[in-house]
XYZ file of C-alpha atoms in Angstrom:
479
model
C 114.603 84.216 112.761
C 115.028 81.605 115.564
C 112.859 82.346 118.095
C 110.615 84.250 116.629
C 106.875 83.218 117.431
C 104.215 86.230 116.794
C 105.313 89.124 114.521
C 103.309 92.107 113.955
C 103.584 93.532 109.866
C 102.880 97.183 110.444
C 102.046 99.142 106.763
C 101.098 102.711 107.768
C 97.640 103.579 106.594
C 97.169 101.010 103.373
C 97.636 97.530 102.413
C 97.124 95.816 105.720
C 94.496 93.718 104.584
C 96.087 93.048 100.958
C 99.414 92.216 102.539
C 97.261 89.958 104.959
C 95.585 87.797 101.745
C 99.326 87.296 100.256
C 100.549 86.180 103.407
C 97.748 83.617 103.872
C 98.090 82.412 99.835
C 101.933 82.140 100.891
C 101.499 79.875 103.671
C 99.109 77.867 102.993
C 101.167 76.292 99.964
C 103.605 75.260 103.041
C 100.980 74.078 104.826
C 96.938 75.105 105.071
C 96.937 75.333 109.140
C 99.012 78.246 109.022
C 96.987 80.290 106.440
C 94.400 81.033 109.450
C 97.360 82.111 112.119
C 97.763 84.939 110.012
C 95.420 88.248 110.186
C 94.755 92.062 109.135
C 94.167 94.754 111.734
C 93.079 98.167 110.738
C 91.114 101.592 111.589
C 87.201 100.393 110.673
C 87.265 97.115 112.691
C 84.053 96.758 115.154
C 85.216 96.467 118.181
C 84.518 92.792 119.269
C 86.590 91.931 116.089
C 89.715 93.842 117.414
C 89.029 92.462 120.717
C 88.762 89.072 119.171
C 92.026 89.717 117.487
C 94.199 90.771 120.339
C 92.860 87.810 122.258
C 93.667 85.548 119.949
C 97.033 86.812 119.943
C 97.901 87.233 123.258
C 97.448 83.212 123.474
C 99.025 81.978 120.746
C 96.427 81.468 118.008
C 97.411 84.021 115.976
C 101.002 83.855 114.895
C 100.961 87.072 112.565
C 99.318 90.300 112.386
C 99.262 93.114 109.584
C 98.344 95.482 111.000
C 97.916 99.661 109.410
C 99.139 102.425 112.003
C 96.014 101.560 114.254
C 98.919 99.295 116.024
C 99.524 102.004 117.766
C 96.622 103.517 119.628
C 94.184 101.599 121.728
C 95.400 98.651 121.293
C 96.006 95.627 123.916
C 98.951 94.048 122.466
C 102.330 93.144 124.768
C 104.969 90.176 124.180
C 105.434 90.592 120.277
C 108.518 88.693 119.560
C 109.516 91.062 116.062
C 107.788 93.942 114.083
C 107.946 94.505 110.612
C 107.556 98.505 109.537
C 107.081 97.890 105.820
C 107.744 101.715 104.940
C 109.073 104.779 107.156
C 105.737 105.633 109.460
C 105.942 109.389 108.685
C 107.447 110.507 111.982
C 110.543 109.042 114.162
C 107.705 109.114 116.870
C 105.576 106.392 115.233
C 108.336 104.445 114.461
C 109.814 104.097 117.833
C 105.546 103.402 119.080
C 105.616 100.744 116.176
C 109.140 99.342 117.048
C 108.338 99.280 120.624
C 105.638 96.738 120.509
C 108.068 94.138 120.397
C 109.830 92.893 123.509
C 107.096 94.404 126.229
C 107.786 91.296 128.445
C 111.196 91.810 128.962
C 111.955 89.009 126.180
C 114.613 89.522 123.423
C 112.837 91.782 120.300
C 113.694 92.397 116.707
C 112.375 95.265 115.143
C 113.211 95.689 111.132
C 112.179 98.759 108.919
C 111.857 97.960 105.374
C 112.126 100.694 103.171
C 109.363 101.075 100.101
C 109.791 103.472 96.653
C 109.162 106.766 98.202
C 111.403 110.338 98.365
C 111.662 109.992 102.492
C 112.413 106.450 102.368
C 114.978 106.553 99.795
C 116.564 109.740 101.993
C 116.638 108.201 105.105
C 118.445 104.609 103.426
C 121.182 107.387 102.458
C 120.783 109.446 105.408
C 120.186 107.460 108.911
C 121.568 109.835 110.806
C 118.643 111.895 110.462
C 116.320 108.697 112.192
C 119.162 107.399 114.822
C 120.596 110.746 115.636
C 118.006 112.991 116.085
C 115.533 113.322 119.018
C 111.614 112.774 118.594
C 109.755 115.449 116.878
C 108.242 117.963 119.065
C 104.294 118.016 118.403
C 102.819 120.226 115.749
C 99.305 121.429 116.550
C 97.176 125.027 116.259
C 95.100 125.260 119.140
C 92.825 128.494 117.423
C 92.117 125.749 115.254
C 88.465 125.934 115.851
C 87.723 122.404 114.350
C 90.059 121.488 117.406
C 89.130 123.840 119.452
C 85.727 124.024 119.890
C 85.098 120.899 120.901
C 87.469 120.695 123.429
C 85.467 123.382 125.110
C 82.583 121.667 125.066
C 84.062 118.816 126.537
C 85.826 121.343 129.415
C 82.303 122.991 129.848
C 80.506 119.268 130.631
C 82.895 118.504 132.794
C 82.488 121.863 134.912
C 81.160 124.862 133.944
C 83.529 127.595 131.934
C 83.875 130.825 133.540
C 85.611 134.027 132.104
C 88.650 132.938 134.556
C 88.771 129.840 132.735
C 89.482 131.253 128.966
C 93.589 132.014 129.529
C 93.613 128.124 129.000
C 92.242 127.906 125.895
C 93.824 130.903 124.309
C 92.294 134.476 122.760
C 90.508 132.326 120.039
C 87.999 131.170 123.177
C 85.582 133.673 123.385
C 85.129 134.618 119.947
C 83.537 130.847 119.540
C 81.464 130.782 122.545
C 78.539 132.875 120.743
C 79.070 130.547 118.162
C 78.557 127.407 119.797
C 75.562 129.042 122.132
C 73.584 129.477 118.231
C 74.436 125.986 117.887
C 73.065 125.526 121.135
C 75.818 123.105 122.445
C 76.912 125.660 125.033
C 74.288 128.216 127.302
C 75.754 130.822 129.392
C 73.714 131.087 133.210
C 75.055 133.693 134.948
C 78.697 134.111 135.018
C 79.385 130.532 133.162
C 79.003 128.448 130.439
C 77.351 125.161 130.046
C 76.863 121.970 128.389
C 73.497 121.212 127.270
C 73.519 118.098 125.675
C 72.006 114.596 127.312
C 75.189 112.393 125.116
C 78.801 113.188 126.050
C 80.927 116.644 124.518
C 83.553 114.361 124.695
C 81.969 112.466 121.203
C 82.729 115.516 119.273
C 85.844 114.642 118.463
C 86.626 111.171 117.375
C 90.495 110.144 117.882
C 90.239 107.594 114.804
C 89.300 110.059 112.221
C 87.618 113.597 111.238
C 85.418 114.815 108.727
C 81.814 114.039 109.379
C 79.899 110.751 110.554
C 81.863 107.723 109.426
C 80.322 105.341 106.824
C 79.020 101.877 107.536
C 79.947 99.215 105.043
C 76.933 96.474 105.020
C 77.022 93.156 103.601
C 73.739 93.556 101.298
C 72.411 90.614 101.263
C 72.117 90.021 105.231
C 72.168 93.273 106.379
C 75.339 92.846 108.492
C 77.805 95.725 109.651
C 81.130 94.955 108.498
C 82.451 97.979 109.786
C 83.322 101.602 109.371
C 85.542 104.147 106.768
C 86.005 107.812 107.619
C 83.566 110.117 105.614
C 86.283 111.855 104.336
C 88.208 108.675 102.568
C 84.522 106.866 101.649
C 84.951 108.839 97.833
C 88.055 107.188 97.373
C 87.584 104.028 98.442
C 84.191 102.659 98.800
C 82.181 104.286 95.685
C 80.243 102.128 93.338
C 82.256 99.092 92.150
C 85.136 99.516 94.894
C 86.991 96.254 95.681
C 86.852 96.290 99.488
C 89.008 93.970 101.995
C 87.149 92.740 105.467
C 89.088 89.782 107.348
C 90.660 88.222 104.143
C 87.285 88.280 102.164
C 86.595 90.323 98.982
C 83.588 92.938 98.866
C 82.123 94.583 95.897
C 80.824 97.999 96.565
C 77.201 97.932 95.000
C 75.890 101.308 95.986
C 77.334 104.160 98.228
C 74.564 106.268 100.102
C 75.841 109.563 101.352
C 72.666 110.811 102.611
C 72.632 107.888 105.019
C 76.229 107.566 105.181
C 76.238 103.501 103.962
C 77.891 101.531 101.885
C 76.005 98.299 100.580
C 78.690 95.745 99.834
C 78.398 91.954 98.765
C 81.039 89.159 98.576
C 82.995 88.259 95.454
C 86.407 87.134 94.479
C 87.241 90.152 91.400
C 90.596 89.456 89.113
C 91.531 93.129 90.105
C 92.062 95.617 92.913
C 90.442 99.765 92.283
C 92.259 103.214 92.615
C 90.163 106.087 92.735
C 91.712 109.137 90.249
C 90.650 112.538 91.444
C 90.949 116.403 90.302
C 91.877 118.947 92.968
C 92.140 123.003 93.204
C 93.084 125.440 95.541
C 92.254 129.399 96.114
C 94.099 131.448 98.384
C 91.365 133.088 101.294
C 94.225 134.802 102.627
C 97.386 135.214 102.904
C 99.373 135.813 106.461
C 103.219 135.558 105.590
C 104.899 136.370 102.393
C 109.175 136.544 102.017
C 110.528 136.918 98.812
C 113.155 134.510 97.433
C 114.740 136.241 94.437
C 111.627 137.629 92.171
C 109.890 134.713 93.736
C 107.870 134.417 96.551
C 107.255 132.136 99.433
C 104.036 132.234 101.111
C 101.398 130.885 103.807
C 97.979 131.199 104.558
C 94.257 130.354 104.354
C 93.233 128.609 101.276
C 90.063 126.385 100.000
C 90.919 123.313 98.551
C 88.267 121.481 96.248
C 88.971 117.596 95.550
C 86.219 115.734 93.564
C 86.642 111.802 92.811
C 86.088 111.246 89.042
C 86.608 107.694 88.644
C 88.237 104.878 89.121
C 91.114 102.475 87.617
C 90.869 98.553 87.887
C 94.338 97.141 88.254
C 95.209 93.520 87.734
C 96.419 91.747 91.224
C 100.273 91.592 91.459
C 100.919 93.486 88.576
C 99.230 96.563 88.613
C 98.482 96.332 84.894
C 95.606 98.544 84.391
C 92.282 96.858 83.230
C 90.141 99.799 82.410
C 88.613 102.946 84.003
C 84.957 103.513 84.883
C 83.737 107.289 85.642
C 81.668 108.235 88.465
C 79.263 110.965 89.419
C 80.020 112.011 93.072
C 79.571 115.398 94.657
C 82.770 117.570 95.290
C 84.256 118.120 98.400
C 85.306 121.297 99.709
C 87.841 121.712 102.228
C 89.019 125.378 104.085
C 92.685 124.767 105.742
C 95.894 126.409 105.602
C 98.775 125.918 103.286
C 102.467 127.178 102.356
C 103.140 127.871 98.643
C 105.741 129.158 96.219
C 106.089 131.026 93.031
C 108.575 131.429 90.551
C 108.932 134.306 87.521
C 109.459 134.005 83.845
C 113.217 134.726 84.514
C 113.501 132.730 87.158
C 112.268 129.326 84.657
C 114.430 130.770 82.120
C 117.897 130.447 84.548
C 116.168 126.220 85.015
C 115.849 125.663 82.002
C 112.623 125.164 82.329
C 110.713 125.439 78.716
C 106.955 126.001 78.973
C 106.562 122.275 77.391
C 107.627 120.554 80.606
C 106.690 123.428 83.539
C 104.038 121.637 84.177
C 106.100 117.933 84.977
C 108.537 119.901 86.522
C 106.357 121.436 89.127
C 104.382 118.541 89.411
C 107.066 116.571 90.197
C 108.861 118.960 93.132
C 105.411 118.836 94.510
C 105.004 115.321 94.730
C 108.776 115.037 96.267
C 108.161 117.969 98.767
C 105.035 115.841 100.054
C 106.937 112.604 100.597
C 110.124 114.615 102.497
C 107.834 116.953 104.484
C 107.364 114.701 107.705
C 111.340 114.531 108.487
C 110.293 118.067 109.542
C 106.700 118.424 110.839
C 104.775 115.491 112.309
C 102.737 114.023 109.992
C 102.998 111.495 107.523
C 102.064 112.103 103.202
C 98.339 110.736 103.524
C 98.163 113.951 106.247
C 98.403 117.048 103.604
C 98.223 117.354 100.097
C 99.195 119.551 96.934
C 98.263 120.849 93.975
C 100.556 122.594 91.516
C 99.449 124.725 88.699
C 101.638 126.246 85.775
C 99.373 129.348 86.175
C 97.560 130.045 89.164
C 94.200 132.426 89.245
C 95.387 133.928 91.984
C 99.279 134.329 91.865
C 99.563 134.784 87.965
C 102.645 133.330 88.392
C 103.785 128.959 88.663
C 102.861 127.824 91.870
C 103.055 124.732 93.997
C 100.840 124.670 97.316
C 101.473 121.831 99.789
C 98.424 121.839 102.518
C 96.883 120.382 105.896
C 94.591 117.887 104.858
C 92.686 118.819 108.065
C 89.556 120.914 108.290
C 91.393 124.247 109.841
C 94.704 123.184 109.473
C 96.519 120.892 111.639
C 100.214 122.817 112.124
C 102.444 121.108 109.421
C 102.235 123.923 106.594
C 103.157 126.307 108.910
C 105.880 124.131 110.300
C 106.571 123.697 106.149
C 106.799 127.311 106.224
C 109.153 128.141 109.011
C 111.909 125.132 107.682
C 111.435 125.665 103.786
C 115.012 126.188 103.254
C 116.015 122.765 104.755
C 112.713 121.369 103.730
C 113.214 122.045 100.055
C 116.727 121.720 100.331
C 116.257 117.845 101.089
C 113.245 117.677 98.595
C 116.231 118.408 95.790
C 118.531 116.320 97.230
C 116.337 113.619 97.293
C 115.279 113.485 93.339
C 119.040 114.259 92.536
C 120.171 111.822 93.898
C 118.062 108.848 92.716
C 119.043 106.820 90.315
C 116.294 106.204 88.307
C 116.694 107.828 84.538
C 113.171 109.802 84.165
C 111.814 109.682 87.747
C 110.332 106.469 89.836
C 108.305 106.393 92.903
C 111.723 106.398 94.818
C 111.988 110.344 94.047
C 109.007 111.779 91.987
C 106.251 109.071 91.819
C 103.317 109.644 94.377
C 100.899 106.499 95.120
C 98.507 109.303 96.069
C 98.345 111.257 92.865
C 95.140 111.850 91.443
C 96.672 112.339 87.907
C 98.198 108.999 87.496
C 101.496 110.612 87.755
C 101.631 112.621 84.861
C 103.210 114.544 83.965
C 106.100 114.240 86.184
C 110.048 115.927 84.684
C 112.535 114.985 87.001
C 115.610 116.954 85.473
C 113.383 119.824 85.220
C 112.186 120.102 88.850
C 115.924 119.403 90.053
C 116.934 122.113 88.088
C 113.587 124.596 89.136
C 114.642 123.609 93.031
C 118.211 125.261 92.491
C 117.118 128.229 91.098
C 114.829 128.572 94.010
C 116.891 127.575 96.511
C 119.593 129.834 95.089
C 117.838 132.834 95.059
C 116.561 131.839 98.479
C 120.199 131.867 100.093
C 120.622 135.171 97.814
C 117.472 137.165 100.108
C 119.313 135.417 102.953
C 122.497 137.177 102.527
């Protein structure tokens, strides 16, 4: 586009530094000087290297950045000439943040949204009203949550001590955790208040870049240097033994993962193939707080206890994707307590689908992978915030179930939001599958590039068919 000088390549959550490499390989067969005005930018960066990064964009060095969702917060960047939103963000909020980083000096912008293969994506192409005509999403967030919660009072308390006056801010689910966090001794009541004990800041308790325990530092093995930094909860997936891991356009090798010391000892190398973990999940219900029929079927949410353990891992060939081979591993499972919104169906109710107990279980595998992808049009998240698991016989139902959960410690809002809109969620979910047009299913409708099961089995007639019934029966306790 004429005019166009620095352009920022936003991919929300993955592929910033693959898309990064291609771009480089791309230009430097035009010509080599331009290979190095091109760079990633991601969650994990030190600091000095983002700082680095936005300096050298700010004056011109860098022509190009692909950049992960990390674009939007904290970051000094003004006078982008275009962005590039490869795939719908997850919310019409981040893709207005993303969008507006283009055209902050009063200059001309251009702002494009490319959609990928995914159930939202392929909705909104048919459906723009629902991004251009509707206003942003209003914020989804529990404030009992005690993950979120607690230390927020902790950080109130350092600032100035709590006092009973004090606890109508923070809702009824206060003072049932201040005993909690005194036996933890962050907090100590003197006299009529509460206060902070602690020499470091409260205000570290809560880390705005990620959750889940102390983050994991990636170390180049041979010099001892810190590359950077993963979450704890997404080191499993992606940098256990014989990971291929990105840094600045170089290649790493994951030798050995420590998770007693939280490191990752990595070393340079140039492998034929990129690696996706594969994973097993289940669920158990803790408890459940709503429950509304629909037709002999139920709808449902509550507490549950979700248990994800990383099995292995697949090498794929660059470009292609042709799998190489699979290598197990040995790493502890993960348990996670959160809330989630789930449905049933009966016997009859799979007999009026026509749904045969050969393909139940690619039917309701596949309306749980498309009821991920179409959840954020209505809560505020994107599909790498919740998960699901769907099981042709549940322990604790008896009875075909598909749960879609928070994938937050506590639960972050968006099953209950799933809960309160599961008419129009599901209702979009069909829509969405039925009308691709893809024979057997494709990651345009049923296809998740999250699914621990390699996406099988999937059935897309069969979960079109399983959504009507529901949804029919649905309208039916309506009425």
């Amino acid at each position: 586009v004429q005019g166009v000088r620095s352009v920022a390549f936003v991919r929300s959550r993955r592929g910033a530094e693959l898309i990064s490499v291609i771009a480089q390989e791309r230009l430097s067969e035009v010509d080599r000087a331009l290979a190095r005005r091109v760079a990633a930018y991601r969650g994990g960066y030190l600091p000095e290297e983002r700082r680095a990064l936005e300096r050298a964009l700010h004056s011109g060095e860098l022509l190009g950045l692909a950049a992960t969702t990390a674009l939007e917060l904290g970051v000094d960047v003004s006078g982008l000439d275009a962005v590039i939103i490869a795939g719908y963000p997850g919310t019409r909020a981040s893709l207005w943040q993303q969008a507006g980083r283009a055209g902050r000096s009063g200059q001309g912008a251009l702002a494009v949204l490319v959609a990928r293969d995914d159930p939202l994506d392929t909705y909104l192409v048919h459906h723009p009203e629902a991004l251009f005509r509707q206003p942003v999403e209003s914020t989804v967030l529990d404030p009992d949550n005690p993950y979120v919660l607690a230390p927020h009072l902790c950080a109130a308390a350092s600032e100035l001590p709590l006092v009973d006056e004090d606890f109508a801010l923070f809702g009824p689910a206060a003072a049932e955790l201040l005993p909690q966090l005194e036996a933890a001794k962050l907090l100590r009541r003197r006299a009529k208040a509460w206060h902070w004990t602690r020499r470091e800041r409260a205000a570290d308790l809560t880390d705005i870049r990620g959750e889940g325990g102390k983050p994991v530092q990636i170390v180049e093995e041979g010099t001892g240097r810190l590359l950077g930094t993963v979450d704890a909860s997404a080191a499993h997936a992606t940098v256990h033994e014989g990971a291929v891991h990105l840094h600045q356009g170089l290649t790493y090798l994951v030798r050995h993962l420590d998770l007693e010391d939280s490191v990752a000892l990595v070393e340079e190398a140039v492998p034929p193939y990129s690696t996706t973990a594969r994973d097993t999940t289940s669920i158990s219900i803790l408890e459940t707080d709503v429950e509304v029929p629909w037709g002999e079927g139920r709808l449902c949410y509550g507490s549950v206890e979700v248990t994800n353990q990383v099995v292995s891992f697949l090498r794929r060939r660059l470009i292609t994707g042709e799998v190489l081979g699979e290598t197990k591993l040995e790493l502890p499972p993960r348990t996670l307590r959160t809330r989630a919104v789930w449905w049933t169906v009966t016997e009859d109710q799979l007999d009026a689908a026509r749904v045969h107990p050969e393909i139940l279980g690619g039917a309701l595998h596949a309306a749980e992978h498309a009821s991920i992808g179409m959840l954020p049009l209505f809560a505020t998240c994107d599909r790498w915030d919740i998960g699901g698991v769907s099981v042709p016989l549940h322990p604790d139902t008896l009875l075909p179930t598909v749960f879609v959960y928070d994938g937050h410690p506590g639960g972050a809002g968006f099953a209950e939001r799933a809960f309160h809109t599961a008419r129009e969620w599901l209702t979009a979910t069909r829509q969405a599958i039925a009308s691709c047009e893809c024979e057997a299913g494709c990651p345009s409708c049923i296809q998740s590039p999250k699914c621990g099961n390699g996406n099988e089995p999937l059935h897309k007639r069969g979960a079109v068919r399983l959504l009507s019934v529901l949804l029919r029966d649905a309208e039916g306790e309506a009425s």
